[in-house]
């Protein structure tokens, strides 16, 4: 066994899955991490120690903090947590805030003190928050005052939550007031590199959300694999984007990656397409992280925007359709970096650097990761044959006390739930979530492929394609379409779109039904909620 855990509260160790249900971690040793490390030290203090303390770490609202200033804030918060709230290594702390510098400082203060962060999406309600208090058995929450309403409701519904500490307030019992009493440096908890520091909950469309447990070393591994090898940022980069920090896509892309190289992060509490464009122009951002739907929404606004500072754009969360990639390239000259990641894997594990991109393909396994497409018996599918995506690498799935561990991890591989196909050159092509495949008259049809075809038609702004029950065919392909301004959703347009798909794709894939809608149901992370569309389709045909 490795080095001793620093956790005094052994909840994490007690609730990790049994060792034989963990995935394998090939290539982990190649990263050469020491047995003991605290990722807060590696990502923040290291820059101060090595003379980069004056560089800007965080910008947001009216705050600009250098690395030295951020370290000072983190240290004061850590003192408050340990001294006044009795935090001991291994305790879980719930964190609730929109993306901002203070949230980030609290995040690292918890980790620096040896605690475990349970970050939550700002839009969650008390009913959902209650589970995120109870499942990880925590008794302290730290929350932006602006979000106090649901927090207070949560408190009445989850009595084990003893303390709620607010920031963004000048109240005497608020975090800022309490921090003022401390100005000594805080000595980081001497954690093991495989001590848990984050429990990231999946958004979970069905059943309870799953808590994914990540170690200090995992926080660095995603920086040293995807970011260093594919994204390749430098210290002068300024990162911006939309995903919440409670979503690990946002955590990595907006905080860990810039911090690993001593770059700057611009954090926006509101990060819709207009906010993003405005922030890029104002702060001269160079690297953007957002979801495919935001790229599409920005396309029509680029003429009035100044994005000349931008040099790299990353897309993840759902498939990036080729028409979106093409349109962005045509308008900006930039090749969007698509990448598939997951909460279980912490971040992106298949992607391609600009020079190796094949538009429409997700790419190849990120260096130090391995991926394959397998059939129902676990045998590898040859190129061109769709199957289940399996991956392994330095990070991987460990659910917090959850029987679904054996669904995600099989034979040491992480099974993401996606249907993929490889080509002869080893590129990976996304088909659909495995449970989103449409079976119509015996044909297997991937909804996202039909969506991608429709998106290339000038009338289509957004679309979602799902199975609708049909007495004869079992299911039919049904499209929900949001139109571009200036188009009318009438029978003629339905026919035109159907003919268009028949001409561009195999005719059996064309949507036999098309509904025009004002918007599509999406998660806070920008994902299309296909199960919602399926329910609407079912109700409509009943
Ligand atoms: C889907 C994609 C096609 C896919 C995430 C980057 O999305 C993230 O995590 P989640 O746990 O969802 C994982 C699932 O989302 N997906 C994500 N990216 C792509 N499908 N192309 C893509 N580029 O079904 C995957 O299994 O919410 C993404 C980094 C960190 C993340 N947590």
Coordinates of C-alpha atoms and ligand atoms in Angstrom, one line a residue:
X1 CA 0.0 0.0 0.0
X2 CA 1.1 3.6 -0.6
X3 CA 1.7 6.4 1.8
X4 CA -0.5 7.1 4.7
X5 CA -3.7 9.2 4.3
X6 CA -3.8 12.6 6.0
X7 CA -7.5 12.2 6.6
X8 CA -8.5 12.1 10.2
X9 CA -12.1 11.8 9.2
X10 CA -12.0 8.5 7.2
X11 CA -15.3 8.9 5.4
X12 CA -13.8 9.0 1.9
X13 CA -11.6 5.9 2.4
X14 CA -14.6 4.1 4.0
X15 CA -16.8 4.9 1.1
X16 CA -14.6 4.4 -1.9
X17 CA -15.6 1.4 -4.0
X18 CA -13.7 -1.8 -3.1
X19 CA -10.3 -1.9 -4.8
X20 CA -11.2 -4.7 -7.3
X21 CA -14.0 -2.5 -8.7
X22 CA -11.7 0.4 -9.5
X23 CA -10.6 1.0 -13.1
X24 CA -7.0 0.4 -14.1
X25 CA -4.8 3.5 -14.2
X26 CA -2.3 2.8 -17.0
X27 CA 0.5 5.3 -17.4
X28 CA -0.2 7.0 -14.0
X29 CA 3.4 6.4 -13.0
X30 CA 4.6 8.2 -16.1
X31 CA 3.3 11.4 -14.5
X32 CA 5.9 10.9 -11.7
X33 CA 3.8 12.4 -8.9
X34 CA 5.2 12.2 -5.4
X35 CA 3.4 10.2 -2.8
X36 CA 2.5 13.3 -0.8
X37 CA 1.1 16.4 -2.4
X38 CA -1.6 19.0 -1.8
X39 CA -2.9 20.2 -5.2
X40 CA -3.6 23.7 -3.7
X41 CA 0.1 24.0 -3.1
X42 CA 1.0 22.8 -6.6
X43 CA -1.5 25.1 -8.3
X44 CA -1.2 28.3 -6.3
X45 CA 1.6 28.4 -3.7
X46 CA 4.2 27.0 -6.2
X47 CA 3.9 30.2 -8.3
X48 CA 4.5 32.5 -5.4
X49 CA 7.5 30.4 -4.2
X50 CA 9.0 30.4 -7.6
X51 CA 8.7 34.2 -8.1
X52 CA 5.5 34.4 -10.1
X53 CA 3.5 35.9 -7.3
X54 CA 2.8 39.1 -9.1
X55 CA 1.1 37.5 -12.1
X56 CA -2.6 37.8 -12.3
X57 CA -4.4 34.6 -11.2
X58 CA -8.1 35.6 -11.1
X59 CA -10.3 38.3 -12.5
X60 CA -14.0 38.6 -11.9
X61 CA -16.5 41.3 -10.9
X62 CA -14.4 44.1 -9.5
X63 CA -11.7 41.7 -8.2
X64 CA -8.3 41.1 -9.7
X65 CA -6.0 38.9 -7.7
X66 CA -2.4 38.0 -8.3
X67 CA -1.2 34.6 -7.3
X68 CA 0.3 36.1 -4.1
X69 CA -3.0 37.8 -3.3
X70 CA -5.0 34.7 -4.0
X71 CA -2.7 32.7 -1.7
X72 CA -3.3 35.3 1.0
X73 CA -7.1 35.0 0.7
X74 CA -6.9 31.2 0.5
X75 CA -4.8 31.1 3.7
X76 CA -7.1 33.3 5.6
X77 CA -10.1 31.3 4.6
X78 CA -8.4 28.1 5.6
X79 CA -7.6 29.5 9.0
X80 CA -11.3 30.4 9.5
X81 CA -12.4 26.9 8.5
X82 CA -10.0 25.1 10.8
X83 CA -10.1 27.6 13.7
X84 CA -13.7 28.6 13.9
X85 CA -15.5 25.8 12.1
X86 CA -13.4 22.9 13.4
X87 CA -12.6 21.5 9.9
X88 CA -10.5 18.4 10.1
X89 CA -8.8 16.7 7.2
X90 CA -11.2 14.4 5.4
X91 CA -14.3 16.5 6.2
X92 CA -16.6 17.3 3.3
X93 CA -17.7 20.9 2.7
X94 CA -20.6 21.9 0.4
X95 CA -19.8 24.9 -1.9
X96 CA -22.5 26.9 -3.6
X97 CA -21.8 29.9 -5.8
X98 CA -21.8 31.1 -9.4
X99 CA -18.3 31.3 -10.9
X100 CA -16.3 34.0 -9.2
X101 CA -12.9 34.6 -7.5
X102 CA -14.2 34.1 -4.0
X103 CA -15.7 30.8 -4.8
X104 CA -12.4 29.7 -6.2
X105 CA -10.5 30.8 -3.1
X106 CA -12.9 28.9 -0.9
X107 CA -12.5 25.9 -3.1
X108 CA -8.8 25.8 -2.6
X109 CA -9.0 26.7 1.1
X110 CA -11.0 23.6 1.7
X111 CA -8.5 21.5 -0.2
X112 CA -5.5 23.2 1.4
X113 CA -6.9 22.3 4.8
X114 CA -7.2 18.7 3.8
X115 CA -11.0 18.9 3.3
X116 CA -13.1 17.6 0.4
X117 CA -15.0 19.9 -1.9
X118 CA -18.6 19.2 -2.8
X119 CA -19.4 21.9 -5.4
X120 CA -22.9 22.4 -6.5
X121 CA -24.6 24.0 -9.5
X122 CA -26.0 27.4 -8.7
X123 CA -29.5 26.5 -10.1
X124 CA -30.0 23.5 -7.8
X125 CA -33.1 23.6 -5.5
X126 CA -33.3 22.6 -1.8
X127 CA -34.7 19.2 -2.8
X128 CA -31.6 18.5 -4.8
X129 CA -29.2 20.1 -2.4
X130 CA -30.6 18.0 0.5
X131 CA -29.2 14.9 -1.2
X132 CA -25.8 16.5 -1.7
X133 CA -25.7 17.3 2.0
X134 CA -26.8 13.9 3.1
X135 CA -25.0 11.5 0.7
X136 CA -21.5 12.9 1.5
X137 CA -22.5 13.3 5.2
X138 CA -21.3 16.9 5.5
X139 CA -22.2 19.5 8.1
X140 CA -20.8 22.7 6.7
X141 CA -21.8 24.6 3.7
X142 CA -20.2 27.8 2.3
X143 CA -22.4 29.8 0.1
X144 CA -22.5 33.1 -1.8
X145 CA -25.0 35.3 0.0
X146 CA -26.8 35.9 -3.3
X147 CA -27.9 32.2 -3.2
X148 CA -29.0 32.1 0.4
X149 CA -32.7 31.4 -0.3
X150 CA -32.4 27.8 -1.4
X151 CA -29.5 27.3 1.1
X152 CA -31.7 28.3 4.0
X153 CA -34.5 26.0 2.8
X154 CA -31.9 23.2 2.5
X155 CA -31.0 23.8 6.1
X156 CA -34.5 23.1 7.3
X157 CA -34.8 20.0 5.1
X158 CA -31.3 18.6 6.0
X159 CA -30.8 19.0 9.7
X160 CA -27.3 17.4 9.6
X161 CA -26.2 20.7 8.0
X162 CA -24.9 22.4 11.2
X163 CA -23.3 25.5 9.8
X164 CA -23.8 27.7 6.7
X165 CA -21.1 30.3 6.2
X166 CA -21.9 33.1 3.7
X167 CA -19.4 35.1 1.7
X168 CA -20.1 38.2 -0.4
X169 CA -21.6 40.0 2.7
X170 CA -20.3 42.4 5.2
X171 CA -22.2 40.8 8.1
X172 CA -20.1 40.2 11.2
X173 CA -20.6 36.5 10.9
X174 CA -19.8 36.5 7.2
X175 CA -16.7 34.9 5.8
X176 CA -14.9 38.2 4.9
X177 CA -15.4 39.7 8.4
X178 CA -14.0 36.5 10.0
X179 CA -11.1 36.3 7.6
X180 CA -9.9 39.7 8.7
X181 CA -8.7 38.2 12.0
X182 CA -6.0 36.1 10.3
X183 CA -3.0 37.2 8.3
X184 CA -0.5 34.4 9.0
X185 CA 0.3 32.0 6.2
X186 CA -1.6 28.7 6.5
X187 CA 0.4 25.5 6.4
X188 CA -1.1 23.1 3.9
X189 CA -2.3 19.8 5.1
X190 CA 0.3 17.2 4.2
X191 CA -2.1 15.1 2.1
X192 CA -1.3 11.9 0.2
X193 CA -1.5 12.3 -3.5
X194 CA -4.3 9.7 -3.4
X195 CA -6.3 11.4 -0.7
X196 CA -9.8 12.5 -2.0
X197 CA -10.1 16.3 -2.4
X198 CA -13.3 16.5 -4.6
X199 CA -16.6 14.7 -4.8
X200 CA -18.1 15.8 -8.1
X201 CA -21.7 14.9 -8.6
X202 CA -23.0 13.9 -12.0
X203 CA -26.0 15.8 -13.3
X204 CA -27.9 12.5 -13.6
X205 CA -30.9 12.5 -15.9
X206 CA -32.3 9.4 -14.2
X207 CA -32.0 8.2 -10.6
X208 CA -30.0 10.0 -7.9
X209 CA -26.8 11.9 -8.9
X210 CA -23.6 9.9 -8.5
X211 CA -20.7 11.3 -6.5
X212 CA -17.4 10.8 -8.3
X213 CA -14.3 10.8 -6.0
X214 CA -11.2 12.5 -7.2
X215 CA -7.7 12.6 -5.6
X216 CA -5.2 15.5 -5.4
X217 CA -3.2 13.8 -8.1
X218 CA -6.2 13.7 -10.4
X219 CA -6.5 17.5 -10.4
X220 CA -2.9 17.7 -11.7
X221 CA -3.2 14.7 -14.1
X222 CA -5.9 16.4 -16.2
X223 CA -3.6 19.4 -16.5
X224 CA -0.6 17.3 -17.4
X225 CA -2.5 15.2 -20.0
X226 CA -5.2 17.0 -21.8
X227 CA -4.2 20.6 -21.1
X228 CA -0.4 20.2 -21.6
X229 CA -0.5 17.8 -24.5
X230 CA -3.6 19.0 -26.5
X231 CA -4.5 22.5 -25.4
X232 CA -0.9 23.7 -24.8
X233 CA -1.6 26.9 -22.9
X234 CA 1.1 29.3 -21.8
X235 CA 1.5 31.7 -18.9
X236 CA 0.3 34.6 -20.9
X237 CA -3.1 33.0 -21.7
X238 CA -6.3 34.4 -20.2
X239 CA -9.0 31.8 -19.9
X240 CA -12.8 32.5 -20.1
X241 CA -15.9 30.3 -20.5
X242 CA -19.3 29.4 -19.4
X243 CA -19.4 26.0 -17.6
X244 CA -20.0 26.2 -13.8
X245 CA -17.0 25.3 -11.7
X246 CA -19.2 22.7 -10.1
X247 CA -19.1 20.9 -13.5
X248 CA -15.7 19.4 -13.9
X249 CA -15.5 20.8 -17.5
X250 CA -15.5 24.2 -15.9
X251 CA -13.2 23.4 -13.0
X252 CA -10.5 22.1 -15.3
X253 CA -10.9 24.6 -18.2
X254 CA -11.4 27.7 -16.1
X255 CA -9.3 27.2 -13.0
X256 CA -7.0 24.1 -13.0
X257 CA -5.5 24.5 -16.5
X258 CA -4.7 28.2 -16.1
X259 CA -3.3 27.7 -12.6
X260 CA -1.1 24.8 -13.7
X261 CA 0.8 27.1 -16.0
X262 CA 0.5 30.4 -14.0
X263 CA -1.9 31.9 -16.5
X264 CA -5.1 34.0 -15.7
X265 CA -8.7 33.0 -15.3
X266 CA -11.6 35.3 -16.0
X267 CA -14.6 34.1 -14.1
X268 CA -18.1 35.2 -15.1
X269 CA -21.2 34.8 -12.9
X270 CA -23.4 35.2 -15.9
X271 CA -21.9 33.6 -19.0
X272 CA -24.5 33.5 -21.8
X273 CA -23.2 34.0 -25.4
X274 CA -23.5 37.9 -25.1
X275 CA -21.7 37.9 -21.8
X276 CA -18.9 35.8 -23.1
X277 CA -18.4 37.9 -26.2
X278 CA -18.4 41.1 -24.1
X279 CA -15.9 39.6 -21.6
X280 CA -13.6 38.5 -24.4
X281 CA -13.5 42.0 -25.9
X282 CA -13.1 43.8 -22.6
X283 CA -10.5 41.5 -21.0
X284 CA -8.7 40.3 -24.2
X285 CA -9.3 36.6 -23.4
X286 CA -7.3 34.1 -25.3
X287 CA -8.8 30.7 -24.6
X288 CA -12.5 30.0 -24.4
X289 CA -14.3 26.9 -23.0
X290 CA -18.0 26.5 -23.8
X291 CA -20.6 24.1 -25.2
X292 CA -21.6 23.5 -28.8
X293 CA -24.9 25.4 -28.4
X294 CA -23.1 28.5 -27.2
X295 CA -20.8 28.4 -30.3
X296 CA -24.0 28.3 -32.5
X297 CA -25.6 31.1 -30.6
X298 CA -22.4 33.3 -30.9
X299 CA -22.1 32.7 -34.6
X300 CA -24.8 35.3 -35.5
X301 CA -23.4 37.8 -33.1
X302 CA -19.8 37.8 -34.3
X303 CA -20.1 40.7 -36.7
X304 CA -20.7 43.1 -33.7
X305 CA -18.0 41.5 -31.5
X306 CA -14.3 41.9 -31.1
X307 CA -12.8 38.4 -30.5
X308 CA -9.5 39.2 -32.0
X309 CA -7.6 38.3 -28.8
X310 CA -9.0 34.7 -28.9
X311 CA -6.6 32.0 -30.0
X312 CA -8.2 28.8 -28.9
X313 CA -11.7 27.5 -28.5
X314 CA -12.7 24.3 -26.7
X315 CA -16.0 22.6 -26.9
X316 CA -17.3 19.7 -24.8
X317 CA -20.4 18.4 -23.0
X318 CA -22.0 17.1 -26.1
X319 CA -21.1 16.4 -29.6
X320 CA -19.9 19.3 -31.8
X321 CA -21.7 18.9 -35.1
X322 CA -19.6 19.4 -38.2
X323 CA -21.7 22.2 -39.5
X324 CA -21.1 24.1 -36.3
X325 CA -17.3 23.5 -36.6
X326 CA -17.3 24.6 -40.2
X327 CA -19.3 27.7 -39.6
X328 CA -17.1 28.8 -36.7
X329 CA -14.0 28.1 -38.8
X330 CA -15.3 30.1 -41.7
X331 CA -16.2 33.1 -39.6
X332 CA -13.2 33.2 -37.3
X333 CA -10.5 31.1 -38.8
X334 CA -10.3 29.2 -35.6
X335 CA -10.5 25.4 -35.4
X336 CA -12.7 24.5 -32.4
X337 CA -11.1 21.9 -30.2
X338 CA -13.8 19.3 -29.6
X339 CA -13.1 16.8 -26.8
X340 CA -15.2 14.3 -24.9
X341 CA -14.8 14.2 -21.2
X342 CA -16.9 13.1 -18.3
X343 CA -17.4 13.7 -14.6
X344 CA -16.1 10.2 -13.8
X345 CA -12.9 10.8 -15.8
X346 CA -12.7 14.3 -14.4
X347 CA -12.0 15.9 -17.8
X348 CA -11.3 15.3 -21.5
X349 CA -9.9 12.0 -22.6
X350 CA -10.4 12.0 -26.4
X351 CA -9.5 15.1 -28.5
X352 CA -7.1 16.4 -31.1
X353 CA -4.8 19.4 -31.2
X354 CA -5.5 21.9 -34.1
X355 CA -3.1 20.4 -36.6
X356 CA -4.6 16.9 -36.2
X357 CA -8.3 17.8 -36.2
X358 CA -10.8 16.0 -38.5
X359 CA -13.9 18.1 -38.3
X360 CA -16.9 15.9 -37.1
X361 CA -14.6 13.5 -35.2
X362 CA -13.8 13.8 -31.5
X363 CA -10.2 12.9 -32.1
X364 CA -7.8 10.4 -30.6
X365 CA -7.1 9.3 -27.1
X366 CA -5.4 12.1 -25.2
X367 CA -1.7 11.2 -24.4
X368 CA -1.5 8.6 -21.6
X369 CA -5.2 7.6 -22.1
X370 CA -6.3 4.5 -24.1
X371 CA -9.6 4.1 -25.8
X372 CA -11.4 1.4 -27.7
X373 CA -14.8 0.5 -29.1
X374 CA -16.2 -2.8 -27.9
X375 CA -19.2 -5.0 -28.7
X376 CA -21.7 -6.5 -26.2
X377 CA -19.2 -9.3 -25.4
X378 CA -16.4 -6.9 -24.7
X379 CA -14.5 -7.7 -28.0
X380 CA -13.0 -4.8 -29.8
X381 CA -15.0 -3.6 -32.9
X382 CA -13.1 -3.2 -36.1
X383 CA -13.1 0.3 -37.7
X384 CA -16.5 1.4 -39.0
X385 CA -18.4 -0.8 -36.7
X386 CA -20.2 1.1 -33.9
X387 CA -20.0 -0.1 -30.3
X388 CA -19.5 1.0 -26.7
X389 CA -16.7 3.4 -25.9
X390 CA -14.2 2.1 -23.2
X391 CA -11.4 4.3 -21.8
X392 CA -8.7 4.1 -19.2
X393 CA -5.8 6.4 -18.2
X394 CA -4.4 8.2 -15.2
X395 CA -7.9 9.2 -14.0
X396 CA -11.0 7.1 -13.7
X397 CA -14.3 6.4 -12.1
X398 CA -14.7 5.8 -8.3
X399 CA -18.3 6.4 -7.2
X400 CA -19.1 7.3 -3.6
X401 CA -20.9 4.3 -2.2
X402 CA -22.8 3.4 -5.3
X403 CA -23.8 0.1 -6.8
X404 CA -23.6 1.7 -10.3
X405 CA -19.8 1.4 -10.0
X406 CA -20.0 -2.0 -11.8
X407 CA -22.0 -0.4 -14.7
X408 CA -19.4 2.2 -15.4
X409 CA -16.3 0.2 -14.7
X410 CA -16.0 -3.2 -16.4
X411 CA -12.8 -5.3 -16.6
X412 CA -10.7 -2.3 -15.5
X413 CA -12.1 0.0 -18.3
X414 CA -14.4 3.0 -17.9
X415 CA -17.6 2.5 -20.0
X416 CA -18.9 6.0 -20.7
X417 CA -22.3 5.0 -22.1
X418 CA -21.5 6.4 -25.5
X419 CA -21.7 4.7 -28.9
X420 CA -18.7 5.4 -31.0
X421 CA -17.0 4.2 -34.1
X422 CA -13.3 4.3 -35.1
X423 CA -11.9 4.9 -38.6
X424 CA -8.9 3.2 -40.2
X425 CA -6.6 6.0 -38.9
X426 CA -7.6 5.6 -35.3
X427 CA -9.9 8.6 -35.0
X428 CA -13.0 8.3 -32.8
X429 CA -16.4 9.3 -34.2
X430 CA -19.3 9.9 -31.9
X431 CA -22.7 8.3 -32.8
X432 CA -24.9 8.9 -29.7
X433 CA -25.4 8.1 -26.1
X434 CA -26.0 4.4 -26.1
X435 CA -29.5 4.8 -24.8
X436 CA -30.3 7.5 -27.3
X437 CA -30.0 5.3 -30.3
X438 CA -33.3 5.2 -32.3
X439 CA -34.5 1.9 -33.6
X440 CA -36.9 2.4 -36.5
X441 CA -38.2 -0.4 -38.7
X442 CA -35.1 -2.4 -37.6
X443 CA -32.6 0.4 -38.5
X444 CA -30.2 1.8 -35.9
X445 CA -30.2 5.5 -36.2
X446 CA -28.1 8.0 -34.2
X447 CA -30.2 11.1 -33.3
X448 CA -27.1 13.4 -33.2
X449 CA -26.2 12.4 -36.8
X450 CA -29.6 13.6 -38.0
X451 CA -29.3 16.7 -35.9
X452 CA -25.9 17.4 -37.5
X453 CA -27.4 17.0 -40.9
X454 CA -30.3 19.3 -40.1
X455 CA -28.0 22.0 -38.6
X456 CA -26.4 22.4 -42.0
X457 CA -29.7 23.7 -43.4
X458 CA -29.9 27.5 -43.3
X459 CA -33.3 27.5 -41.6
X460 CA -32.2 25.5 -38.6
X461 CA -30.8 27.2 -35.5
X462 CA -31.0 24.3 -33.0
X463 CA -32.5 20.9 -33.1
X464 CA -33.0 17.7 -31.2
X465 CA -33.8 14.3 -32.7
X466 CA -35.4 11.5 -30.8
X467 CA -37.4 8.4 -31.1
X468 CA -41.2 8.8 -31.2
X469 CA -43.4 5.7 -30.7
X470 CA -45.1 4.5 -33.9
X471 CA -47.5 1.6 -34.2
X472 CA -46.0 0.3 -37.5
X473 CA -42.3 1.0 -37.2
X474 CA -41.9 0.7 -33.4
X475 CA -40.3 4.1 -33.4
X476 CA -39.9 6.9 -35.9
X477 CA -37.3 9.6 -36.1
X478 CA -38.8 12.9 -34.8
X479 CA -37.0 16.2 -35.0
X480 CA -37.7 19.2 -32.8
X481 CA -36.4 22.3 -34.6
X482 CA -35.7 25.9 -33.5
X483 CA -35.7 28.1 -36.6
X484 CA -33.4 30.9 -37.5
X485 CA -35.0 34.3 -37.5
X486 CA -36.9 35.0 -40.7
X487 CA -38.1 31.4 -41.3
X488 CA -41.7 30.1 -40.9
X489 CA -42.4 26.6 -39.6
X490 CA -45.0 25.5 -42.1
X491 CA -45.8 22.3 -44.0
X492 CA -43.6 23.4 -46.9
X493 CA -40.6 23.8 -44.6
X494 CA -41.2 20.4 -43.1
X495 CA -41.1 18.8 -46.5
X496 CA -38.0 20.8 -47.4
X497 CA -36.1 19.7 -44.3
X498 CA -37.2 16.1 -44.9
X499 CA -36.0 16.2 -48.5
X500 CA -32.8 17.8 -47.4
X501 CA -32.0 15.0 -44.9
X502 CA -32.9 12.4 -47.5
X503 CA -30.4 14.0 -49.9
X504 CA -27.6 14.5 -47.4
X505 CA -27.8 11.2 -45.4
X506 CA -29.1 7.7 -45.9
X507 CA -32.8 8.2 -46.7
X508 CA -34.1 5.9 -43.9
X509 CA -32.7 8.4 -41.4
X510 CA -34.9 11.3 -42.4
X511 CA -37.3 12.7 -39.7
X512 CA -40.8 11.4 -40.4
X513 CA -42.1 14.0 -38.0
X514 CA -40.9 17.5 -37.4
X515 CA -42.1 19.9 -34.8
X516 CA -41.1 23.6 -34.7
X517 CA -40.4 24.8 -31.1
X518 CA -39.2 28.1 -29.6
X519 CA -36.4 26.4 -27.6
X520 CA -35.0 23.1 -26.5
X521 CA -34.8 21.7 -23.0
X522 CA -31.2 22.0 -21.9
X523 CA -29.2 21.3 -18.7
X524 CA -27.3 24.0 -16.8
X525 CA -24.2 22.6 -18.5
X526 CA -25.6 23.1 -22.0
X527 CA -26.6 19.5 -22.8
X528 CA -29.7 18.7 -24.7
X529 CA -32.1 16.8 -22.5
X530 CA -33.2 14.1 -25.0
X531 CA -35.2 12.2 -22.4
X532 CA -37.4 15.3 -22.1
X533 CA -37.9 15.4 -25.8
X534 CA -38.7 11.7 -25.8
X535 CA -41.3 12.2 -23.1
X536 CA -42.9 15.1 -25.2
X537 CA -42.9 12.8 -28.2
X538 CA -44.5 10.0 -26.3
X539 CA -47.2 12.2 -24.9
X540 CA -47.8 13.6 -28.3
X541 CA -48.3 10.2 -29.9
X542 CA -50.4 8.8 -27.1
Ligands
LIG1 C1 -21.2 13.5 -23.4 C2 -19.8 14.3 -25.4 C3 -19.8 13.9 -27.6 C4 -20.9 12.0 -23.5 C5 -17.4 16.8 -19.4 C6 -15.6 17.7 -20.6 O1 -19.6 16.4 -20.3 C7 -18.8 16.2 -19.4 O2 -19.2 15.4 -18.3 P1 -20.6 14.8 -18.0 O3 -20.4 13.8 -16.9 O4 -21.1 14.0 -19.3 C8 -20.3 13.1 -20.0 C9 -21.0 12.7 -21.3 O5 -21.3 13.8 -22.0 N1 -20.1 14.3 -24.0 C10 -19.2 15.1 -23.4 N2 -18.4 15.7 -24.3 C11 -18.7 15.2 -25.5 N3 -20.3 13.7 -26.4 N4 -18.8 14.7 -27.9 C12 -18.2 15.4 -26.9 N5 -17.2 16.3 -27.1 O6 -22.1 11.4 -23.5 C13 -20.2 11.8 -22.2 O7 -20.2 10.4 -21.8 O8 -21.6 15.8 -17.7 C14 -16.9 17.2 -20.6 C15 -14.8 17.8 -19.4 C16 -15.4 17.4 -18.2 C17 -16.7 16.9 -18.2 N6 -17.2 16.6 -17.0

